[in-house]
Coordinates of C-alpha atoms and ligand atoms in Angstrom, one line a residue:
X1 CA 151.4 -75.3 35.0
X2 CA 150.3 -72.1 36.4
X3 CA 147.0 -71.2 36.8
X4 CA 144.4 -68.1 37.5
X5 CA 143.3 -67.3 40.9
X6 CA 139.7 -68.8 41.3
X7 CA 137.6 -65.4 41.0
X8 CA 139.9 -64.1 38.3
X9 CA 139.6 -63.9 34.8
X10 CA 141.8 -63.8 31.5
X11 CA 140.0 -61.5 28.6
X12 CA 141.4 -63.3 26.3
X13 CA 142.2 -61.4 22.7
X14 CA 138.7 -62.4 20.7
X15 CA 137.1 -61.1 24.0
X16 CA 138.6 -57.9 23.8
X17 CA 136.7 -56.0 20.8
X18 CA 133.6 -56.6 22.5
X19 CA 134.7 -55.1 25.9
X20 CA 136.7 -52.0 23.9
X21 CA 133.1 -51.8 22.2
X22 CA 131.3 -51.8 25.7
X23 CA 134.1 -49.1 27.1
X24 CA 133.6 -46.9 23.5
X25 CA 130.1 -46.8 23.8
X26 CA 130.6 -45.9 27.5
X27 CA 132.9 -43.0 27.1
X28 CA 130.5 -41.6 24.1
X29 CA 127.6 -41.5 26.2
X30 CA 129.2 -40.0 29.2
X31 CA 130.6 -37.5 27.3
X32 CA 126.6 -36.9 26.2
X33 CA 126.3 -36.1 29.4
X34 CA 129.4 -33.9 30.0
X35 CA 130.6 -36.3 32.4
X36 CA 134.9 -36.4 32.4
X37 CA 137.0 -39.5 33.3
X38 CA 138.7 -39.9 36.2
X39 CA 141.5 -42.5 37.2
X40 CA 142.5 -43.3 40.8
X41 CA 145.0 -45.6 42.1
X42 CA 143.6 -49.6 42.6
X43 CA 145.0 -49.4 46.4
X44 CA 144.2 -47.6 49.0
X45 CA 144.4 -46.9 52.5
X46 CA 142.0 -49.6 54.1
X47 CA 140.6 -46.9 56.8
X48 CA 139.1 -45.2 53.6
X49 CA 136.6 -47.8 52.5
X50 CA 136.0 -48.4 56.7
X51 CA 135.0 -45.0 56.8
X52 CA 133.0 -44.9 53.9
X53 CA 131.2 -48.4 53.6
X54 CA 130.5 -48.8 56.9
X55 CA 132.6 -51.1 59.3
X56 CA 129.2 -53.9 60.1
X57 CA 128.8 -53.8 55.7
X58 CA 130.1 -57.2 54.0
X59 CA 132.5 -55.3 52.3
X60 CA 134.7 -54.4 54.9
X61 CA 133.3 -57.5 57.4
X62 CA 134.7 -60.2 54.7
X63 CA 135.2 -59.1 51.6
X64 CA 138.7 -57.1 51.4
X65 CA 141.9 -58.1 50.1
X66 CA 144.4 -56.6 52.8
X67 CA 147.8 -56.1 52.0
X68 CA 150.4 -55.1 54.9
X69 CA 153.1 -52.3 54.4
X70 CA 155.3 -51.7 57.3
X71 CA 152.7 -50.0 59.8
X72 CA 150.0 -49.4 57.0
X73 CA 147.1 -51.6 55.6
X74 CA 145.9 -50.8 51.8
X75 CA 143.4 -52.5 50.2
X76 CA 142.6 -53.4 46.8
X77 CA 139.4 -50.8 45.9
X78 CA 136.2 -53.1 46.2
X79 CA 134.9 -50.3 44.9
X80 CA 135.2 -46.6 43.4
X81 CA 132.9 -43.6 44.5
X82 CA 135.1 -44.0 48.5
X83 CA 138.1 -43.6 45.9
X84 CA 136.9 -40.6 43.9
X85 CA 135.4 -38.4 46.9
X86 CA 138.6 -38.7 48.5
X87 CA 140.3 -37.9 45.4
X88 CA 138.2 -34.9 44.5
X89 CA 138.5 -33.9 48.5
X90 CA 142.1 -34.3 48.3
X91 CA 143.0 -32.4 45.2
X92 CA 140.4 -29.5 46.3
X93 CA 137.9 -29.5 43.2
X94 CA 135.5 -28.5 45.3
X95 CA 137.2 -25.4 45.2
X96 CA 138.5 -25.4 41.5
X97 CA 135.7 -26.9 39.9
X98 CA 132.8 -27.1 42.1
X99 CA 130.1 -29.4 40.4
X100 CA 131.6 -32.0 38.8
X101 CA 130.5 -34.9 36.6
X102 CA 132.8 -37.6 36.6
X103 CA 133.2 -41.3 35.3
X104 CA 135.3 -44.3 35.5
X105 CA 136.1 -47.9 34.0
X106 CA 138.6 -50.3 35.7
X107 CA 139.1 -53.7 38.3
X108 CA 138.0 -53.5 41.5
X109 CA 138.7 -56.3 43.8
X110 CA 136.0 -58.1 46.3
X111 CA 137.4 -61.7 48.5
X112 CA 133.6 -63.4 47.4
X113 CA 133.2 -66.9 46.8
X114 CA 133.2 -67.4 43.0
X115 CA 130.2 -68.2 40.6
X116 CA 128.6 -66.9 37.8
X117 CA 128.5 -63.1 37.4
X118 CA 130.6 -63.0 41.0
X119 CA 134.7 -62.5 40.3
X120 CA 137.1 -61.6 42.6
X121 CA 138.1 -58.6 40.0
X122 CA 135.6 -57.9 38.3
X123 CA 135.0 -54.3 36.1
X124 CA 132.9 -51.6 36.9
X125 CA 131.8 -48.5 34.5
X126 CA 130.7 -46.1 36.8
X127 CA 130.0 -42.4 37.1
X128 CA 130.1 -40.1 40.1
X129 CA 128.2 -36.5 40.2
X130 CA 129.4 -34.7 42.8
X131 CA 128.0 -31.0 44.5
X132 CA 124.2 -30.8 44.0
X133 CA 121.5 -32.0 46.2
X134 CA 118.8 -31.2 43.4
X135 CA 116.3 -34.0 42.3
X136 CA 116.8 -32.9 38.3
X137 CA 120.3 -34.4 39.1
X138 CA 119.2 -37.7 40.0
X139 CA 116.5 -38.0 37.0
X140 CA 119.3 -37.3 34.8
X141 CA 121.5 -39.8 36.4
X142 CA 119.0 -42.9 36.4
X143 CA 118.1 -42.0 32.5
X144 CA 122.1 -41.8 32.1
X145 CA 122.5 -45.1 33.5
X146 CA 118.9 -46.1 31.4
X147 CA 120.8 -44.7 27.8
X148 CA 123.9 -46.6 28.4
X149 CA 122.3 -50.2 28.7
X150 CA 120.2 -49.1 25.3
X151 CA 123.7 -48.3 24.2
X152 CA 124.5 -51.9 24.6
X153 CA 121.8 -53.3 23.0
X154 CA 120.5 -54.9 26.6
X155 CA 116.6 -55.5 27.2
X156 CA 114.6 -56.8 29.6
X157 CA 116.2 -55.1 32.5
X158 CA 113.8 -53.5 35.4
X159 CA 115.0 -50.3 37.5
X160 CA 113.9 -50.7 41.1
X161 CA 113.7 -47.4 42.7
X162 CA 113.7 -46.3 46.7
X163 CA 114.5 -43.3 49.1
X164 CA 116.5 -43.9 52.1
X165 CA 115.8 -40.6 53.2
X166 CA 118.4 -38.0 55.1
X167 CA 120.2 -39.2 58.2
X168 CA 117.6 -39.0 60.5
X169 CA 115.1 -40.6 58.2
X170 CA 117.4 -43.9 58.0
X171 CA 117.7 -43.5 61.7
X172 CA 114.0 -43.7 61.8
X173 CA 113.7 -46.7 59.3
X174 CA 116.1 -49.0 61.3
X175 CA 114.1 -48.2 64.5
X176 CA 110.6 -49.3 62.4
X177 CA 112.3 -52.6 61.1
X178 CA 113.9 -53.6 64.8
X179 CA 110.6 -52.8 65.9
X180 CA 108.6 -55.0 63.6
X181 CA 111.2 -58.0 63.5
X182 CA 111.3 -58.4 67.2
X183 CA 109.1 -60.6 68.0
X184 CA 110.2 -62.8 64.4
X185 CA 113.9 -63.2 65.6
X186 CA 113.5 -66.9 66.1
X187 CA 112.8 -66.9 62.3
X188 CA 115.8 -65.1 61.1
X189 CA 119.1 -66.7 60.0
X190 CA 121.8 -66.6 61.8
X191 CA 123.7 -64.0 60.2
X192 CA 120.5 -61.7 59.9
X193 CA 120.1 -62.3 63.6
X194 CA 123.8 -60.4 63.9
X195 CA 122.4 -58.0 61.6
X196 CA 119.7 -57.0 64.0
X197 CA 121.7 -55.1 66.1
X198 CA 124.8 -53.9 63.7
X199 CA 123.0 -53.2 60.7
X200 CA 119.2 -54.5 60.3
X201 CA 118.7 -52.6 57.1
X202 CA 120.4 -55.4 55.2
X203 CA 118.0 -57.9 56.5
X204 CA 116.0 -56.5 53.8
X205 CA 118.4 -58.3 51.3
X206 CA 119.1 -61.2 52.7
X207 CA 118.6 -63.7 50.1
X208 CA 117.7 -66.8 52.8
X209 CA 114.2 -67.6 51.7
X210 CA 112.7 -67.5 55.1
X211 CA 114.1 -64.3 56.3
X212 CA 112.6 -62.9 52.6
X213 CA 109.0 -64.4 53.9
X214 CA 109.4 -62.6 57.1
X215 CA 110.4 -59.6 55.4
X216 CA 108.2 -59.1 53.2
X217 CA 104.8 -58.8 55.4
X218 CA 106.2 -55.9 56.2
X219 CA 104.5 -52.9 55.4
X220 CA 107.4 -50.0 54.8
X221 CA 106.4 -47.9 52.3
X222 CA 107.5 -44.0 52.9
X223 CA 106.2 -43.8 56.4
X224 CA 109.8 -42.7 57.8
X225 CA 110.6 -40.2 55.4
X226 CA 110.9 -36.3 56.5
X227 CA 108.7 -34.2 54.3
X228 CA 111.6 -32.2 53.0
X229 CA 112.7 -36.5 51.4
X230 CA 109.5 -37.2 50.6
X231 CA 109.0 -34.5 48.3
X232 CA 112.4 -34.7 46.7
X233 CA 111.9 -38.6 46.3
X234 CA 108.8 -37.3 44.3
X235 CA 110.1 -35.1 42.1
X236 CA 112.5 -38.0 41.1
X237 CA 109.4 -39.9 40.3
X238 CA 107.8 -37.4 38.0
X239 CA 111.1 -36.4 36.5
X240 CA 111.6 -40.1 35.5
X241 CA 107.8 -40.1 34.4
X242 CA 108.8 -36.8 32.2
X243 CA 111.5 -38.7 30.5
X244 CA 109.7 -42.0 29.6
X245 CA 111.7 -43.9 32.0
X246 CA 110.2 -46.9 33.5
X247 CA 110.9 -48.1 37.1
X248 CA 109.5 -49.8 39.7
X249 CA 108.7 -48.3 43.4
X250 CA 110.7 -51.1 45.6
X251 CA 110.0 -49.9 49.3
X252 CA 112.7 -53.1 50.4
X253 CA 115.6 -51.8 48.3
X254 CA 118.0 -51.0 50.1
X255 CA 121.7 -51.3 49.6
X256 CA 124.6 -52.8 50.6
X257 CA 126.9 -49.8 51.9
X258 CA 126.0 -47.5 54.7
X259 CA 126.8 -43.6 52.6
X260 CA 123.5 -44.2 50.5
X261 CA 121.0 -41.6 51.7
X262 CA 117.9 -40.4 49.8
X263 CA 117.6 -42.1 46.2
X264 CA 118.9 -45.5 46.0
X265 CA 118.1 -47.8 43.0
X266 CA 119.5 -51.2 41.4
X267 CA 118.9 -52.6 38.2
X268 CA 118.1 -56.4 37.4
X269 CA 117.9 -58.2 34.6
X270 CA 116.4 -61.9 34.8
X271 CA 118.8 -63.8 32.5
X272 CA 121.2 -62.6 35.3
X273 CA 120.0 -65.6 38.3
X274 CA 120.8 -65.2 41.9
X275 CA 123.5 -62.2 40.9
X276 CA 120.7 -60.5 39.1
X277 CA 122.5 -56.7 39.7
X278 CA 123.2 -55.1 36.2
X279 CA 124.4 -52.4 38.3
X280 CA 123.1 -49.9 41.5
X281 CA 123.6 -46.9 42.7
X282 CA 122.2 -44.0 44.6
X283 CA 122.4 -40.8 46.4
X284 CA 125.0 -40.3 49.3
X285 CA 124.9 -36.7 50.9
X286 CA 126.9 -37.4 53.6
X287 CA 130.1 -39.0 52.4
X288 CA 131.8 -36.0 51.1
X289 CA 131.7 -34.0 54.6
X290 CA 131.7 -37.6 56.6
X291 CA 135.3 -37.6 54.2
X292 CA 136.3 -34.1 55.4
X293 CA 135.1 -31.9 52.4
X294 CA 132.3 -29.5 52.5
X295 CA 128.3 -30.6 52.8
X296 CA 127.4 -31.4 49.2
X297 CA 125.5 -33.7 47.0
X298 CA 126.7 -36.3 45.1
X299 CA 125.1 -39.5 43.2
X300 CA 126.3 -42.2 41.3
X301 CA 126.2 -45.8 39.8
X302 CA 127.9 -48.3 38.7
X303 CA 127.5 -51.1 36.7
X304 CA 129.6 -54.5 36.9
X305 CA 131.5 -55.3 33.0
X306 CA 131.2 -58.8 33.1
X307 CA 127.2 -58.3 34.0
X308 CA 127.0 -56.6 30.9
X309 CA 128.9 -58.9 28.9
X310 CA 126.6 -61.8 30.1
X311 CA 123.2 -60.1 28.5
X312 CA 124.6 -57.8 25.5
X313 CA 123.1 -58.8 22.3
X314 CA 126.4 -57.3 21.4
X315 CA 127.3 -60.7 21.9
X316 CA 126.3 -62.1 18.5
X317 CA 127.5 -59.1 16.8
X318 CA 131.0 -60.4 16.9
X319 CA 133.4 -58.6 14.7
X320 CA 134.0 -60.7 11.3
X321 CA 135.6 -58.4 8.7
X322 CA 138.5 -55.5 10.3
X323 CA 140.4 -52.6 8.5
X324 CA 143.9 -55.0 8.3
X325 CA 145.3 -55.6 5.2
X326 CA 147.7 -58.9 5.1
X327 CA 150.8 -59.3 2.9
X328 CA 151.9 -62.5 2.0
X329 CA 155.7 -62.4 1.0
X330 CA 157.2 -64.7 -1.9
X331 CA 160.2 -65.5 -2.2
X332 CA 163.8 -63.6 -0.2
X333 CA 163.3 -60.0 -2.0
X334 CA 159.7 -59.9 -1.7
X335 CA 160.3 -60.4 2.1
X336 CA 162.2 -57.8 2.6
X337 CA 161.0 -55.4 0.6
X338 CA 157.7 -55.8 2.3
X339 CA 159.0 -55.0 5.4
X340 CA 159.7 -51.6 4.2
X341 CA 155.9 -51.9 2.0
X342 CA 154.4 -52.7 5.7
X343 CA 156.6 -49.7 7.5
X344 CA 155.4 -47.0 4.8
X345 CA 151.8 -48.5 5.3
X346 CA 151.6 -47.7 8.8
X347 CA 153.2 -44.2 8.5
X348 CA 149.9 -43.6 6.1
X349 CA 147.5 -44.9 9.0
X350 CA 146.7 -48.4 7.7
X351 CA 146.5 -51.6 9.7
X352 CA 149.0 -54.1 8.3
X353 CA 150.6 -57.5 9.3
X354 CA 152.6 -60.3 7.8
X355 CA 153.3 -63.7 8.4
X356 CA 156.6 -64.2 10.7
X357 CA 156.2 -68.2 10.6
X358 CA 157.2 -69.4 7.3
X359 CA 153.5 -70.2 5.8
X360 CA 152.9 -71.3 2.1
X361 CA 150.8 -69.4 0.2
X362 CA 147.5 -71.1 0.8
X363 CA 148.6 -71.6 4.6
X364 CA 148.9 -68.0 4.9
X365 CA 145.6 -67.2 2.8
X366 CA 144.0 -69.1 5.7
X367 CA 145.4 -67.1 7.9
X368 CA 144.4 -63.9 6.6
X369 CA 141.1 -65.3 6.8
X370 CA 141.0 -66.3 10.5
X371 CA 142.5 -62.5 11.5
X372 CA 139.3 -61.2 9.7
X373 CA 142.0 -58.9 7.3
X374 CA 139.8 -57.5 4.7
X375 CA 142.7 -57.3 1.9
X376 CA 145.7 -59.9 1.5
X377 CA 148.3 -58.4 -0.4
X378 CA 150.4 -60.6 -2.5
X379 CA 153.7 -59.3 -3.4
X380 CA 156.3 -61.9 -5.4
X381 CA 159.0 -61.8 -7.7
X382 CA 156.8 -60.9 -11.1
X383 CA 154.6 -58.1 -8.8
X384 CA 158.5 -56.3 -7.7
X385 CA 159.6 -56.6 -11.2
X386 CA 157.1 -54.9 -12.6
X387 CA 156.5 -52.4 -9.6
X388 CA 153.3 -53.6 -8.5
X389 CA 151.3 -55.6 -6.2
X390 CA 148.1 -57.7 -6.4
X391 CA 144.9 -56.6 -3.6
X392 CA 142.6 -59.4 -3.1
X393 CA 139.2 -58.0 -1.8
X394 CA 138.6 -60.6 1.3
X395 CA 134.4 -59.8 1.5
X396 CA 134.1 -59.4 -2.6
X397 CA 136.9 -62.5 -3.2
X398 CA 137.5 -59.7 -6.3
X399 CA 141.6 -59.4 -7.0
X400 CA 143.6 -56.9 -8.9
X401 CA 147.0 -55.3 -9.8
X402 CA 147.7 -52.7 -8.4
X403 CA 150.7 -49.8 -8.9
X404 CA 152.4 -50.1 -5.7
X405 CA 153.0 -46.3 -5.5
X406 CA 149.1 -46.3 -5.4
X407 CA 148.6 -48.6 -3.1
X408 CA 147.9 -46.3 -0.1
X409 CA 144.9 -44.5 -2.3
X410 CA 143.7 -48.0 -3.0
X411 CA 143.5 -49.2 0.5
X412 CA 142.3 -46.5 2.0
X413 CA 139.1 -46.4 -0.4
Ligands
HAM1 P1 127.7 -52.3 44.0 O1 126.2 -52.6 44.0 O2 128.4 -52.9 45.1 O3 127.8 -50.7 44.0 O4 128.3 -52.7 42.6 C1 127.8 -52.3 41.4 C2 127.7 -53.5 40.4 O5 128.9 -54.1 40.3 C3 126.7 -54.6 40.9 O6 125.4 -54.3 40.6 C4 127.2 -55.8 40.0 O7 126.8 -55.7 38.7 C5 128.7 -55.5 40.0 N1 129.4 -56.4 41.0 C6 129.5 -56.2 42.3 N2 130.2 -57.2 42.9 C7 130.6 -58.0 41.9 C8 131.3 -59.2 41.8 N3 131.9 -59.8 42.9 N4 131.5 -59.8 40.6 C9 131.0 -59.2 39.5 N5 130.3 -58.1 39.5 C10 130.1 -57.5 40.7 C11 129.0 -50.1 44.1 O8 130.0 -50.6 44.0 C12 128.8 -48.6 44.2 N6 130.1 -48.0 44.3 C13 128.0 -48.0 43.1 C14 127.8 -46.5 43.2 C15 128.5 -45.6 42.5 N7 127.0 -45.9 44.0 C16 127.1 -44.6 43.9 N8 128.0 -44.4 43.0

């Protein structure tokens, strides 16, 4: 027997309303916000996320799934904001459109060792806003991303919030961490002793319990941001404070991919364990010029599906009773007219199905039942001679005749 890849999932079909739900109340609360979808391919040319992620990140040191095409490498995306600046770089809506606020739900693809809330595809919903540097911007994004996990009926989640600073500012920071870990090397683990030299912001995240000790006596706070940072990093703050939204100053946040500059924040929920990221994002100001396009803003976030799915109290809301009316077919006539009955149904906009598999009466009353149908239609030889059909009520359990030329009108009430 075939099986999935470790790392992969089936969403199996009483999965599936709850994730359409998640993705509905998704696209109605980007469109709040004006925000458009976009859709880019899942591969991609490797170089791309090299660029863009940095080539010392985890990403790109371990975690890509290559495939090999004559002289080219693609990937599949590990994630999407690499994807959509050089999307919105390549088909020039920084000339068209300018500003641009755009979102995104699909697979991306990471080669991680598997455990709970860590796939190998796994789903982001995501948005991207592109072409502004201003601090109102990033208020409005970190409330977005705030209004979205109300819209899923998740609690209990804490927004940690940071600046990175510009360029020089991150240049600064890395020379203030090397400088305080050297004389703790010796304490490190070995992969944060690598990280040192190639990228010794992400010691801050290391999750090895004595590199977190050694990390956290030290004192970071804003010290190496530019004052040009410092006050956009506080208008953040008191835009967030305007809007009621709470989050926590996190001097240590940092993330995982080298484009964040300025504003960086994640969101945790407890219930989550060791992969407590809801979602992250943050600012990067560099990426769309680093990518070839001109010097603008952008921010984003994204949060992980099957995150959500694991804290939703949508959870328990599972869908009992649907718009789907069932027929149940006695006898040879009866079964082909209700074909037709089913056909003219459908052309009126109502859900209908039947029973292909030979069921008795009670049989297919069950399952009616275990669809969630809220009307089983009965239609046998005494209903056709007479021109009607009889609607049982699948919540009230109340049945009646009905005149099958009416039937539409009834349904639809
Ligand atoms: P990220 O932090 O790498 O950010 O991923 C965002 C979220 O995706 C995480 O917080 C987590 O919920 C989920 N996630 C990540 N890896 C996995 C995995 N292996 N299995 C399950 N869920 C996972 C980004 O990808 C950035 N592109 C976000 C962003 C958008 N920043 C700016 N714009």
């Amino acid at each position: 027997m075939y099986k999935h890849i470790p790392g992969t999932k089936d969403i199996l079909p009483d999965e599936t309303s709850l994730w359409q739900s998640i993705e509905e109340t998704s696209r109605n609360i980007f469109s709040l916000y004006n925000y458009s979808e976009i859709r880019t391919p899942a591969l991609e040319d490797v170089s791309l996320f090299n660029r863009s992620l940095g080539e010392s990140t985890e990403i790109v040191q371990k975690q890509m799934f290559l495939t090999k095409s004559g002289e080219d490498v693609y990937c599949l995306r590990p994630e999407a904001t690499a994807s959509i600046v050089r999307s919105y770089i390549e088909n020039s809506l920084d000339k068209t459109v300018g500003f641009s606020k755009l979102y995104y739900i699909g697979p991306m693809f990471r080669h991680e060792r598997p455990q709970k809330g860590r796939l190998r595809q796994f789903h982001h919903i995501g948005c991207e806003a592109i072409g502004s540097f201003e601090a109102e911007l990033d208020a409005e994004v970190i409330s977005l991303a705030d209004y979205l996990l109300k819209g899923f009926l998740i609690q209990g989640y804490k927004i940690k919030l940071n600046s990175l600073g510009c360029l020089k500012d991150k240049a600064r920071l890395t020379e203030l961490l090397r400088d305080r870990l050297k004389g703790e090397l010796g304490a490190l683990c070995q992969d944060c002793q690598v990280r040192y030299n190639g990228n010794v912001l992400r010691i801050l995240d290391c999750k090895n319990e004595t590199c977190k000790n050694v990390v956290e006596k030290i004192d970071l706070k804003d010290s190496y941001l530019c004052p040009e940072c410092k006050a956009h990093f506080l208008k953040v703050r008191e835009g967030l404070d305007s809007l009621g939204i709470g989050f926590e100053y996190t001097p240590h946040l940092v993330r995982g991919l080298d484009y964040y500059t300025g504003t960086v924040f994640e969101i945790s929920h407890p219930e989550l364990g060791s992969q407590d990221a809801l979602g992250a994002g943050g600012r990067y100001n560099n990426l769309v010029k680093e990518l070839g396009g001109p010097d603008m803003g952008a921010i984003g976030f994204a949060f992980g599906i099957e995150r959500l799915l694991l804290v939703t109290k949508l959870q328990g809301q599972k869908v009992t009773s649907k718009k789907l009316s069932y027929l149940i077919s006695l006898g040879e006539e009866a079964k082909k007219q209700g074909i037709k009955l089913l056909e003219s149904l459908r052309e009126k906009g109502i859900a209908c199905d039947t029973d292909y598999e030979g069921r008795s009466l009670k049989a297919a009353m069950r399952r009616a039942n275990d669809l969630g149908a809220n009307k089983v239609l009965i239609l046998g030889e005494n209903e056709l001679k007479n021109g009607v059909i009889t609607v049982k009520d699948m919540v009230s359990g109340e049945q009646k005749e009905v005149a099958l030329e009416s039937l539409a009108k009834d349904l639809k009430c």
